[in-house]
Coordinates of C-alpha atoms and ligand atoms in Angstrom, one line a residue:
X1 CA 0.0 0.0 0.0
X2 CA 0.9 3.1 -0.7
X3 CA -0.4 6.8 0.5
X4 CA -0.7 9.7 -1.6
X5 CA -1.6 13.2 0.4
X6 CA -3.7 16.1 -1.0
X7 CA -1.7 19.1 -0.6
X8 CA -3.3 21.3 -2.9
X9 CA -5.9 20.9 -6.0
X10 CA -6.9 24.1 -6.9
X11 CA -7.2 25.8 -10.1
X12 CA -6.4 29.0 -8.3
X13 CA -5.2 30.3 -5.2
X14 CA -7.3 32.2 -1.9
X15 CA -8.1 31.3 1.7
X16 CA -7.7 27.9 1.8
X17 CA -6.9 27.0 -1.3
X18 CA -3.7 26.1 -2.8
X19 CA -2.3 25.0 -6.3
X20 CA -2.1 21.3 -7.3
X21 CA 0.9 19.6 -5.2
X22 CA 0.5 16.0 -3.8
X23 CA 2.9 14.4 -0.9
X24 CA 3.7 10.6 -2.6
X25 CA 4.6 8.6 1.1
X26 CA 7.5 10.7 2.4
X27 CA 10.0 11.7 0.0
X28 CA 8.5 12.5 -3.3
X29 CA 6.4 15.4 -4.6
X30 CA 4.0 15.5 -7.2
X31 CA 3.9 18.8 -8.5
X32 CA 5.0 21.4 -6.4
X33 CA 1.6 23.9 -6.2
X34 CA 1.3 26.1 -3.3
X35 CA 0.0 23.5 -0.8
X36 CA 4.1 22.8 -0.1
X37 CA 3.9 26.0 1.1
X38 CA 2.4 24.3 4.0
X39 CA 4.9 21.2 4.9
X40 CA 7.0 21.3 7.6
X41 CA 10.7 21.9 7.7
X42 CA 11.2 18.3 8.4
X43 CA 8.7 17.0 6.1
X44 CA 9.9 19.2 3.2
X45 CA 14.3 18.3 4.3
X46 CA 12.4 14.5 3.7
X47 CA 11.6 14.9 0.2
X48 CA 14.3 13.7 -2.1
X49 CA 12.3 13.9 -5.6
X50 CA 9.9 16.0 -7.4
X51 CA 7.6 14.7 -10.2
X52 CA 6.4 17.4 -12.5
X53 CA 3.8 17.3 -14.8
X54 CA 4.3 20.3 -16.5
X55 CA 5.8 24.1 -16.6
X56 CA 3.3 26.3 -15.5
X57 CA 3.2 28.2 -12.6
X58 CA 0.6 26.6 -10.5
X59 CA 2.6 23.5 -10.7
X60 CA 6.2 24.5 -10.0
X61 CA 5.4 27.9 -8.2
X62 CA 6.8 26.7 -4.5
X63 CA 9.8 24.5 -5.8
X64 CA 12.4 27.7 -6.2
X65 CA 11.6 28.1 -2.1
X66 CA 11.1 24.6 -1.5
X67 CA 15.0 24.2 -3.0
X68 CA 16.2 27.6 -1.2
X69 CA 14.5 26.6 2.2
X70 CA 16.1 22.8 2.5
X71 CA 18.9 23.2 0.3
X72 CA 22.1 23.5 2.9
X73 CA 20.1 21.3 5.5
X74 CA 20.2 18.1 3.0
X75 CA 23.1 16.2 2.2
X76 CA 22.0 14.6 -1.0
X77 CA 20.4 17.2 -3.6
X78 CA 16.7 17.6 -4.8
X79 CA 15.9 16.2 -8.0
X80 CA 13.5 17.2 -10.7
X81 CA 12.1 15.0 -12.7
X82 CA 10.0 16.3 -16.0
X83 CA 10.1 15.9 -19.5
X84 CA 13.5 18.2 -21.5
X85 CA 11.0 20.7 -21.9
X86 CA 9.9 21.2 -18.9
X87 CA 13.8 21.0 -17.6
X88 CA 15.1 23.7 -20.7
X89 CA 12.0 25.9 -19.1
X90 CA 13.0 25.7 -15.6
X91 CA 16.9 26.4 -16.6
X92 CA 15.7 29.8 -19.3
X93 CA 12.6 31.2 -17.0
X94 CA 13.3 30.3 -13.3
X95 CA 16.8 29.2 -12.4
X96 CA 18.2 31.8 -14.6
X97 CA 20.0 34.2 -12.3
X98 CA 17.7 36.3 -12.7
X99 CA 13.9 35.1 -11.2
X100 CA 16.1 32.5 -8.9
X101 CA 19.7 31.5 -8.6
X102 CA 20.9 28.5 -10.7
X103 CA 20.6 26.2 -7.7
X104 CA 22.0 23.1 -10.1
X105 CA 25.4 25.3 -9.5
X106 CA 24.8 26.0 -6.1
X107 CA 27.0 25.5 -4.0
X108 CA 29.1 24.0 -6.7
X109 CA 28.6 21.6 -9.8
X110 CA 29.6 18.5 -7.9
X111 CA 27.2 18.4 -4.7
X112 CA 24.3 21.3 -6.2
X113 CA 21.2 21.5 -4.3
X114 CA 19.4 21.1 -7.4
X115 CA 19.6 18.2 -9.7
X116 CA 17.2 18.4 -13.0
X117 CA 16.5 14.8 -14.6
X118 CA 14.7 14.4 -17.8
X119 CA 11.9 11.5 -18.4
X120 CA 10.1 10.6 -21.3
X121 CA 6.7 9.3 -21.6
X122 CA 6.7 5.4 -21.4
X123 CA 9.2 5.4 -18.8
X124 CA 8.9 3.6 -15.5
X125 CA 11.1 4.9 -11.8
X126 CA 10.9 2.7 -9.4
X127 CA 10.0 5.2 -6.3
X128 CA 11.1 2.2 -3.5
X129 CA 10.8 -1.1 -3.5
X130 CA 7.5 -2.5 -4.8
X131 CA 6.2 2.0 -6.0
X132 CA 6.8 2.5 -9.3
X133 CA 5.4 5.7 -11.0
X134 CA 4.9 5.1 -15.4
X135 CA 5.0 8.6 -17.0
X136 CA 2.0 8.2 -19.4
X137 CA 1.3 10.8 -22.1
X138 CA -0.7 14.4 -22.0
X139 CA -2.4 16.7 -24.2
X140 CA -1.8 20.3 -22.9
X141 CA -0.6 23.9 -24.1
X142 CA 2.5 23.1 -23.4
X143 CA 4.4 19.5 -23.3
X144 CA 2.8 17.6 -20.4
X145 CA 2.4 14.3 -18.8
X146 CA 0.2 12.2 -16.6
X147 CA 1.6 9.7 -13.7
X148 CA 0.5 6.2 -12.9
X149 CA 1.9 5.4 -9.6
X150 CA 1.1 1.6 -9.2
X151 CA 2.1 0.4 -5.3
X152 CA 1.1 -3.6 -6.6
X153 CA -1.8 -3.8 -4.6
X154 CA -3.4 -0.5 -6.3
X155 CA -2.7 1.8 -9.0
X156 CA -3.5 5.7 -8.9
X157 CA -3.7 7.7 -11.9
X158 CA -3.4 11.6 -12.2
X159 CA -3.8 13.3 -15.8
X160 CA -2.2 16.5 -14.9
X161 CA -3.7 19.0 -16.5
X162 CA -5.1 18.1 -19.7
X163 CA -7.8 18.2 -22.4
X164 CA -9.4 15.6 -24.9
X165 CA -6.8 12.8 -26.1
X166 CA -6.9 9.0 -27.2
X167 CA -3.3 7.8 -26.6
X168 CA -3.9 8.4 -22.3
X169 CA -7.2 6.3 -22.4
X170 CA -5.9 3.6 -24.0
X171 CA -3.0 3.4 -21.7
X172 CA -4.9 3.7 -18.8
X173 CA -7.8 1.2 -20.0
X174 CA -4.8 -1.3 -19.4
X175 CA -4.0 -0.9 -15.7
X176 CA -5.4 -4.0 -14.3
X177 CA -5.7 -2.8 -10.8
X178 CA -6.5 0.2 -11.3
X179 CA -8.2 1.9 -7.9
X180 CA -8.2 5.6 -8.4
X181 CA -8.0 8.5 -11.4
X182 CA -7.9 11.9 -10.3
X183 CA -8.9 13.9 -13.2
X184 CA -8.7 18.0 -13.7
X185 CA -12.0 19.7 -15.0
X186 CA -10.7 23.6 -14.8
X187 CA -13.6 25.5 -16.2
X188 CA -17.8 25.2 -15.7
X189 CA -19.9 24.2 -18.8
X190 CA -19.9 28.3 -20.3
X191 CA -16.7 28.4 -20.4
X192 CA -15.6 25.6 -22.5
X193 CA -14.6 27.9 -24.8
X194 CA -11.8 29.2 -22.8
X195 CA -11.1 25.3 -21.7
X196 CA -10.9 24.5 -25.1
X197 CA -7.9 27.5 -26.0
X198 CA -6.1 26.7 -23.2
X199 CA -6.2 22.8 -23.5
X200 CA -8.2 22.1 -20.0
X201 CA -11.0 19.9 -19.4
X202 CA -15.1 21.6 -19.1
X203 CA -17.4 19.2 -17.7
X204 CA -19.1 18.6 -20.4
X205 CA -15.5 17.4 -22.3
X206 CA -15.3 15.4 -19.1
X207 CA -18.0 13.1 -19.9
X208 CA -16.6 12.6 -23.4
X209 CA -13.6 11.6 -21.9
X210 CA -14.7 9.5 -19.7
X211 CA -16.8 7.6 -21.7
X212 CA -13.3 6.2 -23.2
X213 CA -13.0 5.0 -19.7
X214 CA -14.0 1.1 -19.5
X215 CA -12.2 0.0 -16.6
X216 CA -13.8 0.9 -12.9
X217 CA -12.2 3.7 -11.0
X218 CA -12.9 6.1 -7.7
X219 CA -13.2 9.4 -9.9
X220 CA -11.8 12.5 -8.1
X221 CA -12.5 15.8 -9.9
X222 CA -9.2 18.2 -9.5
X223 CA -8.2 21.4 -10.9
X224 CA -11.2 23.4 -9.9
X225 CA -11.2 27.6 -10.6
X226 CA -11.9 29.1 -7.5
X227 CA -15.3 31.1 -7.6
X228 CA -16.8 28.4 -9.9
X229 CA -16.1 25.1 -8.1
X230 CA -19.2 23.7 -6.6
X231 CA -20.8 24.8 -10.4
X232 CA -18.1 23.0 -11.9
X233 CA -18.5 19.8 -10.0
X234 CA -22.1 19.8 -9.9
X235 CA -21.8 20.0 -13.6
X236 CA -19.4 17.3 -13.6
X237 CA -21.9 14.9 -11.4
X238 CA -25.3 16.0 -14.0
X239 CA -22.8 15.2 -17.1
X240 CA -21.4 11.9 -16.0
X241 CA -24.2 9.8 -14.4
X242 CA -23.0 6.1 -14.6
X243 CA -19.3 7.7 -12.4
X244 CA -19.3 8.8 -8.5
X245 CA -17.6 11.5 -8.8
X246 CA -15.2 12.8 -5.7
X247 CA -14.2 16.1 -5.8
X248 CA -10.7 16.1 -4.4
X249 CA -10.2 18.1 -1.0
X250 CA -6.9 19.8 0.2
X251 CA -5.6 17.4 3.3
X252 CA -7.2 14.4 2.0
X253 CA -5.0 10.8 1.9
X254 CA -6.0 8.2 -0.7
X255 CA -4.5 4.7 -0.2
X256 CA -4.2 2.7 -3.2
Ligands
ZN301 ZN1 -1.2 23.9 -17.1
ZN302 ZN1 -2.7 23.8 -13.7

């Protein structure tokens, strides 16, 4: 068994709400959102790896503090792992000198605090003995992914953020033991429009997508825009009858 804690799942930040980050067992990150704003120092010296799914902002926003907080008080460094476009992004936009020191050459290139390693869809890290996490394939603005974590007694599958797409479903529709999919639906029903341009999910596209589904699953709706999240996920439940659909909460643990 494995744990994976909430720390945030919001589309948007405000009192208690923070930007998609989850806490896999101890020592890895997936995503680094806001909510590891609100670790520990302990916890957040525990966490050896970070899993990204993407570039923008509401996913990486705490990882130039997280590195800058815990960086001296570790002795092995933090490593990245994301796809070469999402490393090349984090080296030209953030660790530039410029937003936030280059903390790969901090103190020095042979012990940095920072260490970025690329994946590729398809590939498979073991996380310990008997976790593995499969980087499966995303449609987004920008070059994404989507994580199966499998512990052997359960898998637990997030898309990331993400929009309509074939190559995911039939991946997915392959996971024998599948337990639980946490899925982002960003914008209500009248906005699919703006879902649409910038490569989210409306409820409405939900159902389509999850009619590609044919394996059972706990559903758990993330991603929500602040200001429009009960609508969104009331939409979601009227648009997908034959699912129970969770909406994910900040906090929560799922075992799988
Ligand atoms: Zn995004
Ligand atoms: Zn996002």
């Amino acid at each position: 068994m494995a744990t994976l804690t909430v720390l945030g799942c919001s589309g948007g930040i405000g009192a208690g709400l923070r930007t998609t980050s989850f806490l896999l067992q101890q020592g890895s990150l997936i995503d680094a959102g806001t909510g590891v704003g609100d670790l520990t120092l302990a916890q957040m010296i525990a966490i050896d790896r970070v899993f990204l799914t993407h570039s923008h902002l509401d996913h990486i926003a705490m990882l130039p503090l997280l590195v800058d907080s815990v960086g001296a008080l570790r002795k092995t460094p933090l490593t990245v792992f994301a796809l070469p476009e999402t490393c090349r992004a984090l080296r030209q936009h953030v660790f530039n000198w410029e937003i936030w020191p280059d903390f790969t050459q901090i103190p020095d290139l042979l012990n940095p605090f920072l260490r970025l390693q690329e994946f590729h869809p398809g590939d498979v890290l073991q996380i310990e003995p008997g976790l593995t996490l499969r980087v499966l394939p995303a449609e987004h603005t920008v070059p994404a992914v989507a994580f199966h974590l499998d512990s052997g007694a359960g898998s637990l599958v997030f898309s990331g953020d993400t929009t309509v797409q074939q190559q995911f479903w039939d991946l997915v529709n392959g996971i024998e033991n599948l337990r639980h999919l946490l899925i982002e639906t960003a914008f209500s029903v009248k906005e699919r429009r703006l879902a649409e341009i910038s490569k989210h999910l409306s409820p409405d596209m939900l159902a389509g997508e999850l009619a590609k589904l044919r394996i059972p699953a706990n559903i758990h709706i993330t991603h929500l825009k602040p200001g429009e999240s009960d609508l969104t996920m009331h939409q979601a439940i009227q648009h997908v009858p034959q699912h129970t659909l969770h909406m994910l909460q900040a906090g929560q643990q799922i075992h799988f």
